[in-house]
mmCIF file of C-alpha atoms in Angstrom:
data_model
loop_
_atom_site.group_PDB
_atom_site.id
_atom_site.type_symbol
_atom_site.label_atom_id
_atom_site.label_comp_id
_atom_site.label_asym_id
_atom_site.label_seq_id
_atom_site.Cartn_x
_atom_site.Cartn_y
_atom_site.Cartn_z
ATOM 1 C CA MET A 7 113.024 179.931 50.077
ATOM 2 C CA GLY A 8 113.096 183.260 48.686
ATOM 3 C CA SER A 9 116.492 185.313 48.932
ATOM 4 C CA LEU A 10 117.994 183.892 51.341
ATOM 5 C CA PRO A 11 121.910 182.999 51.469
ATOM 6 C CA ALA A 12 122.557 179.660 50.366
ATOM 7 C CA ASP A 13 122.981 178.396 53.841
ATOM 8 C CA VAL A 14 120.110 179.655 55.743
ATOM 9 C CA ALA A 15 117.298 177.968 53.043
ATOM 10 C CA GLU A 16 119.379 175.290 53.012
ATOM 11 C CA ARG A 17 118.931 174.821 56.700
ATOM 12 C CA ALA A 18 115.304 175.972 57.115
ATOM 13 C CA ASP A 19 115.586 173.018 53.690
ATOM 14 C CA ARG A 20 116.276 170.520 56.646
ATOM 15 C CA ARG A 21 114.155 171.889 59.647
ATOM 16 C CA LEU A 22 111.284 171.687 57.658
ATOM 17 C CA HIS A 23 112.868 167.735 56.561
ATOM 18 C CA GLU A 24 112.127 167.534 59.885
ATOM 19 C CA ALA A 25 109.266 169.213 60.909
ATOM 20 C CA LEU A 26 106.661 168.347 57.763
ATOM 21 C CA VAL A 27 108.085 165.031 55.604
ATOM 22 C CA ARG A 28 109.812 162.701 58.333
ATOM 23 C CA PRO A 29 107.144 162.299 60.837
ATOM 24 C CA VAL A 30 105.120 161.449 57.902
ATOM 25 C CA ARG A 31 107.125 159.359 56.714
ATOM 26 C CA TYR A 32 108.152 156.751 59.220
ATOM 27 C CA LEU A 33 103.951 156.016 59.396
ATOM 28 C CA VAL A 34 103.950 155.388 55.598
ATOM 29 C CA GLU A 35 106.938 153.225 56.120
ATOM 30 C CA ALA A 36 105.660 151.172 58.722
ATOM 31 C CA GLY A 37 102.913 149.923 55.378
ATOM 32 C CA GLY A 38 100.100 149.835 55.636
ATOM 33 C CA ALA A 39 96.468 148.344 53.090
ATOM 34 C CA ARG A 40 97.560 150.811 50.730
ATOM 35 C CA LEU A 41 93.803 151.019 49.351
ATOM 36 C CA ARG A 42 92.562 154.026 48.294
ATOM 37 C CA PRO A 43 95.988 154.034 46.544
ATOM 38 C CA ARG A 44 95.405 150.378 44.671
ATOM 39 C CA LEU A 45 92.295 151.154 43.998
ATOM 40 C CA LEU A 46 91.963 154.701 42.753
ATOM 41 C CA LEU A 47 95.073 152.801 39.790
ATOM 42 C CA ALA A 48 92.694 150.606 39.429
ATOM 43 C CA ALA A 49 89.987 151.907 38.275
ATOM 44 C CA ILE A 50 91.999 154.094 36.196
ATOM 45 C CA ASP A 51 93.409 151.138 34.567
ATOM 46 C CA LEU A 52 89.773 149.629 34.568
ATOM 47 C CA LEU A 53 87.994 152.653 32.210
ATOM 48 C CA GLY A 54 91.445 153.253 29.563
ATOM 49 C CA GLY A 55 93.876 155.446 31.437
ATOM 50 C CA ASP A 56 97.318 156.241 31.264
ATOM 51 C CA VAL A 57 98.023 154.607 35.509
ATOM 52 C CA ALA A 58 101.759 156.227 35.375
ATOM 53 C CA ARG A 59 100.736 159.511 34.751
ATOM 54 C CA TYR A 60 98.299 159.491 37.424
ATOM 55 C CA ALA A 61 101.150 157.503 39.523
ATOM 56 C CA PRO A 62 101.950 160.998 42.149
ATOM 57 C CA LEU A 63 98.036 161.634 42.671
ATOM 58 C CA ALA A 64 98.201 157.657 43.906
ATOM 59 C CA ALA A 65 100.404 158.534 46.670
ATOM 60 C CA ALA A 66 99.106 162.281 47.356
ATOM 61 C CA MET A 67 95.551 160.256 48.401
ATOM 62 C CA GLU A 68 97.535 157.867 50.073
ATOM 63 C CA LEU A 69 99.935 160.480 52.536
ATOM 64 C CA MET A 70 96.044 162.579 52.730
ATOM 65 C CA HIS A 71 95.017 159.066 54.277
ATOM 66 C CA THR A 72 98.347 158.494 56.543
ATOM 67 C CA GLY A 73 97.857 162.468 57.298
ATOM 68 C CA SER A 74 94.785 161.605 59.418
ATOM 69 C CA LEU A 75 96.037 158.877 60.763
ATOM 70 C CA MET A 76 98.091 161.698 62.285
ATOM 71 C CA VAL A 77 96.272 163.471 63.550
ATOM 72 C CA ASP A 78 93.165 160.128 64.654
ATOM 73 C CA ASP A 79 96.239 158.646 66.921
ATOM 74 C CA VAL A 80 96.870 161.858 68.665
ATOM 75 C CA GLN A 81 93.042 163.537 69.040
ATOM 76 C CA ASP A 82 92.365 159.169 70.504
ATOM 77 C CA GLY A 83 95.217 158.928 72.483
ATOM 78 C CA ALA A 84 96.214 155.270 70.962
ATOM 79 C CA THR A 85 99.563 153.433 71.917
ATOM 80 C CA LEU A 86 100.167 151.661 68.181
ATOM 81 C CA ARG A 87 99.780 151.928 64.915
ATOM 82 C CA ARG A 88 100.914 150.081 61.925
ATOM 83 C CA GLY A 89 103.065 147.647 65.102
ATOM 84 C CA ARG A 90 104.932 150.599 66.026
ATOM 85 C CA ALA A 91 105.171 153.946 68.419
ATOM 86 C CA PRO A 92 102.724 155.867 66.251
ATOM 87 C CA SER A 93 103.799 159.520 65.103
ATOM 88 C CA HIS A 94 103.724 161.885 68.000
ATOM 89 C CA ALA A 95 104.275 159.235 70.668
ATOM 90 C CA VAL A 96 108.083 159.822 67.958
ATOM 91 C CA PHE A 97 107.888 163.634 67.252
ATOM 92 C CA GLY A 98 105.963 164.781 69.724
ATOM 93 C CA GLN A 99 102.044 165.874 69.258
ATOM 94 C CA ALA A 100 102.543 169.324 68.263
ATOM 95 C CA THR A 101 105.030 167.955 65.883
ATOM 96 C CA ALA A 102 102.577 165.514 64.355
ATOM 97 C CA LEU A 103 99.403 167.207 63.549
ATOM 98 C CA ASN A 104 101.477 169.954 62.088
ATOM 99 C CA ALA A 105 102.523 167.187 60.055
ATOM 100 C CA GLY A 106 99.278 165.732 60.085
ATOM 101 C CA THR A 107 97.811 168.298 58.823
ATOM 102 C CA ALA A 108 100.764 169.198 56.235
ATOM 103 C CA ALA A 109 99.944 165.986 54.249
ATOM 104 C CA TYR A 110 96.142 166.573 53.222
ATOM 105 C CA PHE A 111 97.231 169.073 50.805
ATOM 106 C CA THR A 112 99.517 167.285 48.362
ATOM 107 C CA PHE A 113 97.493 166.603 45.935
ATOM 108 C CA ASP A 114 97.518 170.068 44.657
ATOM 109 C CA HIS A 115 100.918 170.135 44.074
ATOM 110 C CA ALA A 116 100.739 166.649 42.558
ATOM 111 C CA LEU A 117 97.778 167.876 40.170
ATOM 112 C CA ARG A 118 99.628 170.717 39.426
ATOM 113 C CA SER A 119 102.224 168.082 37.864
ATOM 114 C CA THR A 120 99.417 165.679 36.193
ATOM 115 C CA LEU A 121 97.249 168.026 34.722
ATOM 116 C CA PRO A 122 99.153 170.799 33.904
ATOM 117 C CA GLU A 123 97.446 172.152 30.962
ATOM 118 C CA ASP A 124 93.352 171.427 32.123
ATOM 119 C CA ALA A 125 92.802 174.108 35.024
ATOM 120 C CA ALA A 126 88.492 172.229 34.676
ATOM 121 C CA LEU A 127 89.557 168.972 35.338
ATOM 122 C CA ARG A 128 92.191 170.022 37.923
ATOM 123 C CA ALA A 129 88.749 172.127 39.970
ATOM 124 C CA ALA A 130 86.471 169.134 39.890
ATOM 125 C CA VAL A 131 89.566 166.783 41.519
ATOM 126 C CA THR A 132 90.046 169.135 43.843
ATOM 127 C CA GLU A 133 86.332 169.766 44.915
ATOM 128 C CA THR A 134 86.396 166.566 44.823
ATOM 129 C CA CYS A 135 90.033 165.901 47.454
ATOM 130 C CA LEU A 136 88.717 168.903 49.601
ATOM 131 C CA GLY A 137 84.845 167.482 49.373
ATOM 132 C CA VAL A 138 86.591 164.390 51.503
ATOM 133 C CA LEU A 139 88.405 166.462 54.066
ATOM 134 C CA ARG A 140 85.346 167.991 55.097
ATOM 135 C CA SER A 141 83.383 164.831 54.793
ATOM 136 C CA ALA A 142 86.574 162.623 57.077
ATOM 137 C CA HIS A 143 86.523 165.886 59.992
ATOM 138 C CA ALA A 144 82.922 165.450 60.321
ATOM 139 C CA GLY A 145 82.956 161.376 60.778
ATOM 140 C CA GLN A 146 85.909 161.653 63.346
ATOM 141 C CA GLY A 147 83.992 164.462 64.822
ATOM 142 C CA LEU A 148 80.974 161.504 65.221
ATOM 143 C CA ASP A 149 83.846 159.522 66.065
ATOM 144 C CA LEU A 150 84.953 161.012 69.012
ATOM 145 C CA GLU A 151 81.358 162.717 70.322
ATOM 146 C CA GLY A 152 80.692 159.264 70.917
ATOM 147 C CA HIS A 153 76.934 157.401 70.360
ATOM 148 C CA GLN A 154 76.679 157.101 74.835
ATOM 149 C CA ALA A 155 73.254 158.542 74.832
ATOM 150 C CA GLU A 156 71.949 157.200 72.244
ATOM 151 C CA MET A 157 73.595 153.873 73.710
ATOM 152 C CA ASP A 158 71.215 154.246 76.393
ATOM 153 C CA ALA A 159 68.070 155.473 74.569
ATOM 154 C CA ALA A 160 68.354 152.543 71.688
ATOM 155 C CA VAL A 161 69.547 150.034 75.735
ATOM 156 C CA ALA A 162 65.983 151.167 77.714
ATOM 157 C CA ALA A 163 64.442 151.618 74.522
ATOM 158 C CA GLY A 164 65.636 147.689 73.846
ATOM 159 C CA CYS A 165 65.851 148.441 69.980
ATOM 160 C CA GLY A 166 68.940 149.681 68.213
ATOM 161 C CA ARG A 167 68.033 151.639 64.489
ATOM 162 C CA GLU A 168 68.492 154.564 65.618
ATOM 163 C CA VAL A 169 72.261 154.089 66.814
ATOM 164 C CA GLN A 170 72.480 151.879 64.577
ATOM 165 C CA HIS A 171 72.553 153.879 61.824
ATOM 166 C CA LEU A 172 74.555 156.936 63.251
ATOM 167 C CA VAL A 173 77.220 154.250 63.074
ATOM 168 C CA ARG A 174 76.571 153.717 59.734
ATOM 169 C CA LEU A 175 77.014 157.763 59.158
ATOM 170 C CA THR A 176 80.465 157.663 60.939
ATOM 171 C CA HIS A 177 81.661 155.425 59.094
ATOM 172 C CA ARG A 178 80.517 156.393 55.645
ATOM 173 C CA LEU A 179 81.692 159.969 56.394
ATOM 174 C CA LYS A 180 85.379 158.969 58.093
ATOM 175 C CA SER A 181 86.126 155.703 55.829
ATOM 176 C CA GLY A 182 83.437 155.756 53.104
ATOM 177 C CA ALA A 183 84.157 158.585 51.160
ATOM 178 C CA PRO A 184 88.112 158.808 50.821
ATOM 179 C CA VAL A 185 87.470 155.909 49.346
ATOM 180 C CA ARG A 186 84.587 156.859 47.325
ATOM 181 C CA ALA A 187 86.329 159.335 46.348
ATOM 182 C CA CYS A 188 89.256 158.555 44.307
ATOM 183 C CA MET A 189 86.796 155.707 42.619
ATOM 184 C CA GLU A 190 85.093 159.363 41.464
ATOM 185 C CA THR A 191 88.596 161.352 40.768
ATOM 186 C CA ALA A 192 89.326 157.252 37.944
ATOM 187 C CA ALA A 193 85.540 158.421 36.748
ATOM 188 C CA LEU A 194 86.529 161.863 36.501
ATOM 189 C CA LEU A 195 90.018 161.952 34.918
ATOM 190 C CA THR A 196 89.128 158.976 32.423
ATOM 191 C CA GLY A 197 85.921 161.351 31.099
ATOM 192 C CA ALA A 198 83.846 158.043 32.774
ATOM 193 C CA GLY A 199 80.002 159.039 31.880
ATOM 194 C CA LYS A 200 78.234 160.510 35.553
ATOM 195 C CA ASP A 201 76.159 157.105 35.255
ATOM 196 C CA VAL A 202 80.109 155.808 36.098
ATOM 197 C CA GLN A 203 81.969 158.237 38.026
ATOM 198 C CA ALA A 204 77.409 157.617 40.277
ATOM 199 C CA ALA A 205 78.940 153.908 40.120
ATOM 200 C CA LEU A 206 82.109 153.424 40.992
ATOM 201 C CA GLY A 207 81.555 156.321 43.846
ATOM 202 C CA ALA A 208 78.966 154.772 45.797
ATOM 203 C CA PHE A 209 80.393 150.861 45.376
ATOM 204 C CA GLY A 210 83.770 152.933 46.411
ATOM 205 C CA GLU A 211 82.372 154.015 49.667
ATOM 206 C CA ALA A 212 80.889 150.416 50.621
ATOM 207 C CA VAL A 213 84.649 149.337 50.432
ATOM 208 C CA GLY A 214 85.498 152.479 53.296
ATOM 209 C CA VAL A 215 82.349 151.585 55.071
ATOM 210 C CA SER A 216 82.325 147.252 54.955
ATOM 211 C CA TYR A 217 86.130 148.155 55.414
ATOM 212 C CA GLN A 218 85.807 149.374 58.908
ATOM 213 C CA ILE A 219 82.622 147.338 59.797
ATOM 214 C CA ILE A 220 84.801 144.506 59.424
ATOM 215 C CA ASP A 221 87.570 146.447 61.615
ATOM 216 C CA ASP A 222 85.098 146.549 64.086
ATOM 217 C CA VAL A 223 84.092 142.997 64.149
ATOM 218 C CA LEU A 224 87.275 141.399 64.234
ATOM 219 C CA ASP A 225 88.650 144.572 67.076
ATOM 220 C CA LEU A 226 87.061 141.304 69.265
ATOM 221 C CA ASP A 227 89.878 139.506 67.696
ATOM 222 C CA GLY A 228 92.892 142.335 67.707
ATOM 223 C CA VAL A 229 95.094 142.752 64.797
ATOM 224 C CA VAL A 230 98.311 141.084 63.412
ATOM 225 C CA ARG A 231 100.047 142.354 60.890
ATOM 226 C CA GLY A 232 103.354 140.422 59.920
ATOM 227 C CA GLY A 233 103.278 138.969 63.385
ATOM 228 C CA SER A 234 103.290 141.934 64.975
ATOM 229 C CA ALA A 235 100.584 143.318 66.853
ATOM 230 C CA THR A 236 98.685 146.774 65.035
ATOM 231 C CA LYS A 237 95.947 146.795 67.702
ATOM 232 C CA ARG A 238 95.457 145.039 70.791
ATOM 233 C CA PRO A 239 92.055 142.767 71.486
ATOM 234 C CA GLY A 240 89.318 144.413 72.080
ATOM 235 C CA GLU A 241 90.741 147.921 72.152
ATOM 236 C CA ASP A 242 87.142 149.839 71.291
ATOM 237 C CA LEU A 243 85.535 147.804 74.420
ATOM 238 C CA PHE A 244 87.835 148.631 76.360
ATOM 239 C CA ASN A 245 87.390 152.196 75.024
ATOM 240 C CA GLY A 246 83.704 152.373 75.400
ATOM 241 C CA LYS A 247 82.993 152.629 71.632
ATOM 242 C CA VAL A 248 80.215 151.685 70.496
ATOM 243 C CA THR A 249 81.192 150.244 67.569
ATOM 244 C CA MET A 250 78.462 147.779 64.871
ATOM 245 C CA PRO A 251 78.634 144.945 66.665
ATOM 246 C CA VAL A 252 77.453 146.532 70.028
ATOM 247 C CA ALA A 253 74.285 148.239 68.020
ATOM 248 C CA HIS A 254 73.784 144.993 66.218
ATOM 249 C CA ALA A 255 73.313 142.897 69.891
ATOM 250 C CA VAL A 256 70.643 145.489 70.908
ATOM 251 C CA ASP A 257 68.341 143.856 68.987
ATOM 252 C CA LEU A 258 69.936 140.867 69.559
ATOM 253 C CA LEU A 259 70.215 140.095 73.042
ATOM 254 C CA PRO A 260 67.044 140.654 75.959
ATOM 255 C CA GLN A 261 67.037 144.243 77.656
ATOM 256 C CA ALA A 262 68.090 141.792 80.558
ATOM 257 C CA ARG A 263 71.525 140.795 79.262
ATOM 258 C CA MET A 264 71.948 143.805 77.460
ATOM 259 C CA ALA A 265 71.857 146.382 79.760
ATOM 260 C CA PRO A 266 74.667 145.299 82.029
ATOM 261 C CA LEU A 267 76.409 144.405 79.262
ATOM 262 C CA TRP A 268 76.383 148.130 77.687
ATOM 263 C CA ASN A 269 76.363 149.355 81.714
ATOM 264 C CA GLY A 270 80.000 148.295 82.067
ATOM 265 C CA LEU A 271 81.859 148.946 78.632
ATOM 266 C CA ARG A 272 80.250 152.644 78.323
ATOM 267 C CA ASP A 273 82.603 154.660 80.728
ATOM 268 C CA GLY A 274 86.202 153.317 78.885
ATOM 269 C CA ARG A 275 87.384 151.503 82.196
ATOM 270 C CA ALA A 276 86.370 147.755 81.711
ATOM 271 C CA GLY A 277 89.161 146.262 82.371
ATOM 272 C CA LYS A 278 89.904 142.867 80.802
ATOM 273 C CA ARG A 279 88.319 140.502 82.025
ATOM 274 C CA ARG A 280 85.024 142.354 81.811
ATOM 275 C CA VAL A 281 85.910 143.163 78.084
ATOM 276 C CA VAL A 282 86.535 139.436 77.755
ATOM 277 C CA LYS A 283 83.061 138.579 78.842
ATOM 278 C CA ALA A 284 81.666 140.913 76.010
ATOM 279 C CA ALA A 285 83.109 139.489 73.983
ATOM 280 C CA GLN A 286 81.342 136.648 74.463
ATOM 281 C CA VAL A 287 78.483 137.744 74.635
ATOM 282 C CA LEU A 288 78.255 139.598 71.337
ATOM 283 C CA ARG A 289 79.853 136.097 69.699
ATOM 284 C CA GLY A 290 76.615 134.202 70.880
ATOM 285 C CA CYS A 291 74.844 136.240 69.758
ATOM 286 C CA GLY A 292 74.837 137.224 66.795
ATOM 287 C CA ALA A 293 76.124 140.538 66.079
ATOM 288 C CA LEU A 294 78.686 139.787 64.684
ATOM 289 C CA GLU A 295 77.390 137.504 61.746
ATOM 290 C CA ALA A 296 75.127 140.179 60.948
ATOM 291 C CA SER A 297 77.714 142.291 61.109
ATOM 292 C CA ARG A 298 79.708 141.045 57.761
ATOM 293 C CA THR A 299 76.139 139.353 56.517
ATOM 294 C CA GLU A 300 75.842 143.282 56.449
ATOM 295 C CA ALA A 301 78.817 144.618 55.859
ATOM 296 C CA PHE A 302 79.638 142.056 52.138
ATOM 297 C CA THR A 303 75.942 142.385 51.038
ATOM 298 C CA LYS A 304 76.208 146.578 50.787
ATOM 299 C CA LEU A 305 79.065 145.652 49.270
ATOM 300 C CA ARG A 306 78.151 142.989 46.505
ATOM 301 C CA ARG A 307 74.947 144.731 46.186
ATOM 302 C CA GLU A 308 76.712 148.298 45.152
ATOM 303 C CA TRP A 309 78.980 146.491 43.026
ATOM 304 C CA GLU A 310 76.032 145.620 40.440
ATOM 305 C CA ARG A 311 75.850 148.363 39.495
ATOM 306 C CA VAL A 312 79.287 148.895 38.761
ATOM 307 C CA GLU A 313 77.976 145.341 36.688
ATOM 308 C CA ASP A 314 76.035 147.094 35.138
ATOM 309 C CA LEU A 315 77.372 149.555 33.342
ATOM 310 C CA ILE A 316 81.050 148.391 32.540
ATOM 311 C CA GLU A 317 81.243 145.313 30.366
ATOM 312 C CA ASP A 318 82.920 141.833 31.394
ATOM 313 C CA SER A 319 86.881 141.847 31.659
ATOM 314 C CA PRO A 320 90.512 141.402 33.595
ATOM 315 C CA LYS A 321 91.078 144.441 34.756
ATOM 316 C CA THR A 322 87.005 145.110 36.109
ATOM 317 C CA ARG A 323 87.422 141.517 37.661
ATOM 318 C CA ALA A 324 90.873 143.228 39.425
ATOM 319 C CA LEU A 325 88.765 145.406 40.775
ATOM 320 C CA TRP A 326 85.912 143.902 42.163
ATOM 321 C CA THR A 327 89.085 141.432 43.671
ATOM 322 C CA LEU A 328 90.847 144.380 44.610
ATOM 323 C CA ALA A 329 87.767 145.919 46.463
ATOM 324 C CA HIS A 330 86.396 142.129 47.751
ATOM 325 C CA GLN A 331 90.040 141.484 49.405
ATOM 326 C CA ALA A 332 91.418 144.507 51.197
ATOM 327 C CA VAL A 333 87.755 144.075 52.686
ATOM 328 C CA SER A 334 88.842 140.191 53.721
ATOM 329 C CA GLU A 335 91.901 140.692 54.713
ATOM 330 C CA SER A 336 92.269 143.799 55.747
ATOM 331 C CA ARG A 337 92.320 141.483 58.857
ATOM 332 C CA ARG A 338 92.897 138.616 60.456
ATOM 333 C CA GLY A 339 91.258 135.578 60.799
ATOM 334 C CA LEU A 340 88.258 136.247 58.529
ATOM 335 C CA LEU A 341 88.227 133.257 56.691
ATOM 336 C CA ALA A 342 87.946 132.101 59.465
ATOM 337 C CA MET A 343 84.718 133.246 59.761
ATOM 338 C CA GLY A 344 82.772 131.551 56.478
ATOM 339 C CA HIS A 345 83.812 134.266 53.938
ATOM 340 C CA GLU A 346 85.961 133.151 50.753
ATOM 341 C CA PRO A 347 86.362 135.971 47.906
ATOM 342 C CA GLU A 348 83.454 135.457 45.469
ATOM 343 C CA GLY A 349 83.461 136.811 41.723
ATOM 344 C CA PRO A 350 82.885 139.148 40.672
#
């Protein structure tokens, strides 16, 4: 605190803790999959790096993610996050936005502490982190704008190709890019070759996108962790959101059925009965299966590129298992849908 008197500096520290640390810690302590740091450390371990050395950076990756959740919750008007009230409901919107945004920059301190003597490597990882922040904001921008106009056109034309591409792009920017960054960072930190970095990055992106597609699928049943609801059934349908199953349904339902289904959802004012009926139609037409098949096909295809470059070992299999389970078990009910974890 510079030249501040000791008592003033102490009070300022306490206030900053309340303003910047406590709102983030509140959400961190609520749990979560910790997918990004776990994948980062598993990839570092696979590539022969020092896992303990880079633990602070892995923690920073999780804090960046937590900050994005806090901001998203304000923008989306969320009432539940990880089974409890979101940060903005506890600390206020202004505080949650400021603390969440501040959490984006924890990677800088983590990098200085883990790579104090390697300015070039710090710069490379910094560029990766800044790139993912830009991508995630672009994805959130598309998500906030929604795809209603494109969905209207798709339903009118009876062709879902364009709106499906837009949903995939949103998922890739918002969910795929952060996991890609973790995999690319692992490659940078361990000095892996460009081909390995590219394959791991593409696989990380596939993990993030597949995770989000399965999130879209399981939205219809809600999400329960530890016996507590973390997402109400059909939340995306209540909000009139164009998810991957809704986009796939355009090609699977006759226009005479798709048009009223979409028109009943698009303004975000559908009641429970309409949402339940829409969920039944999506299940019955094969939209959920089409989405699940897309997610797991993409995940497996990108993993095969990694297998071509990295020798099979317990650590290789550990990375695959972690990634596959993150997608498969990130939400309840997936095993009941017939997708058992596969071997690498």
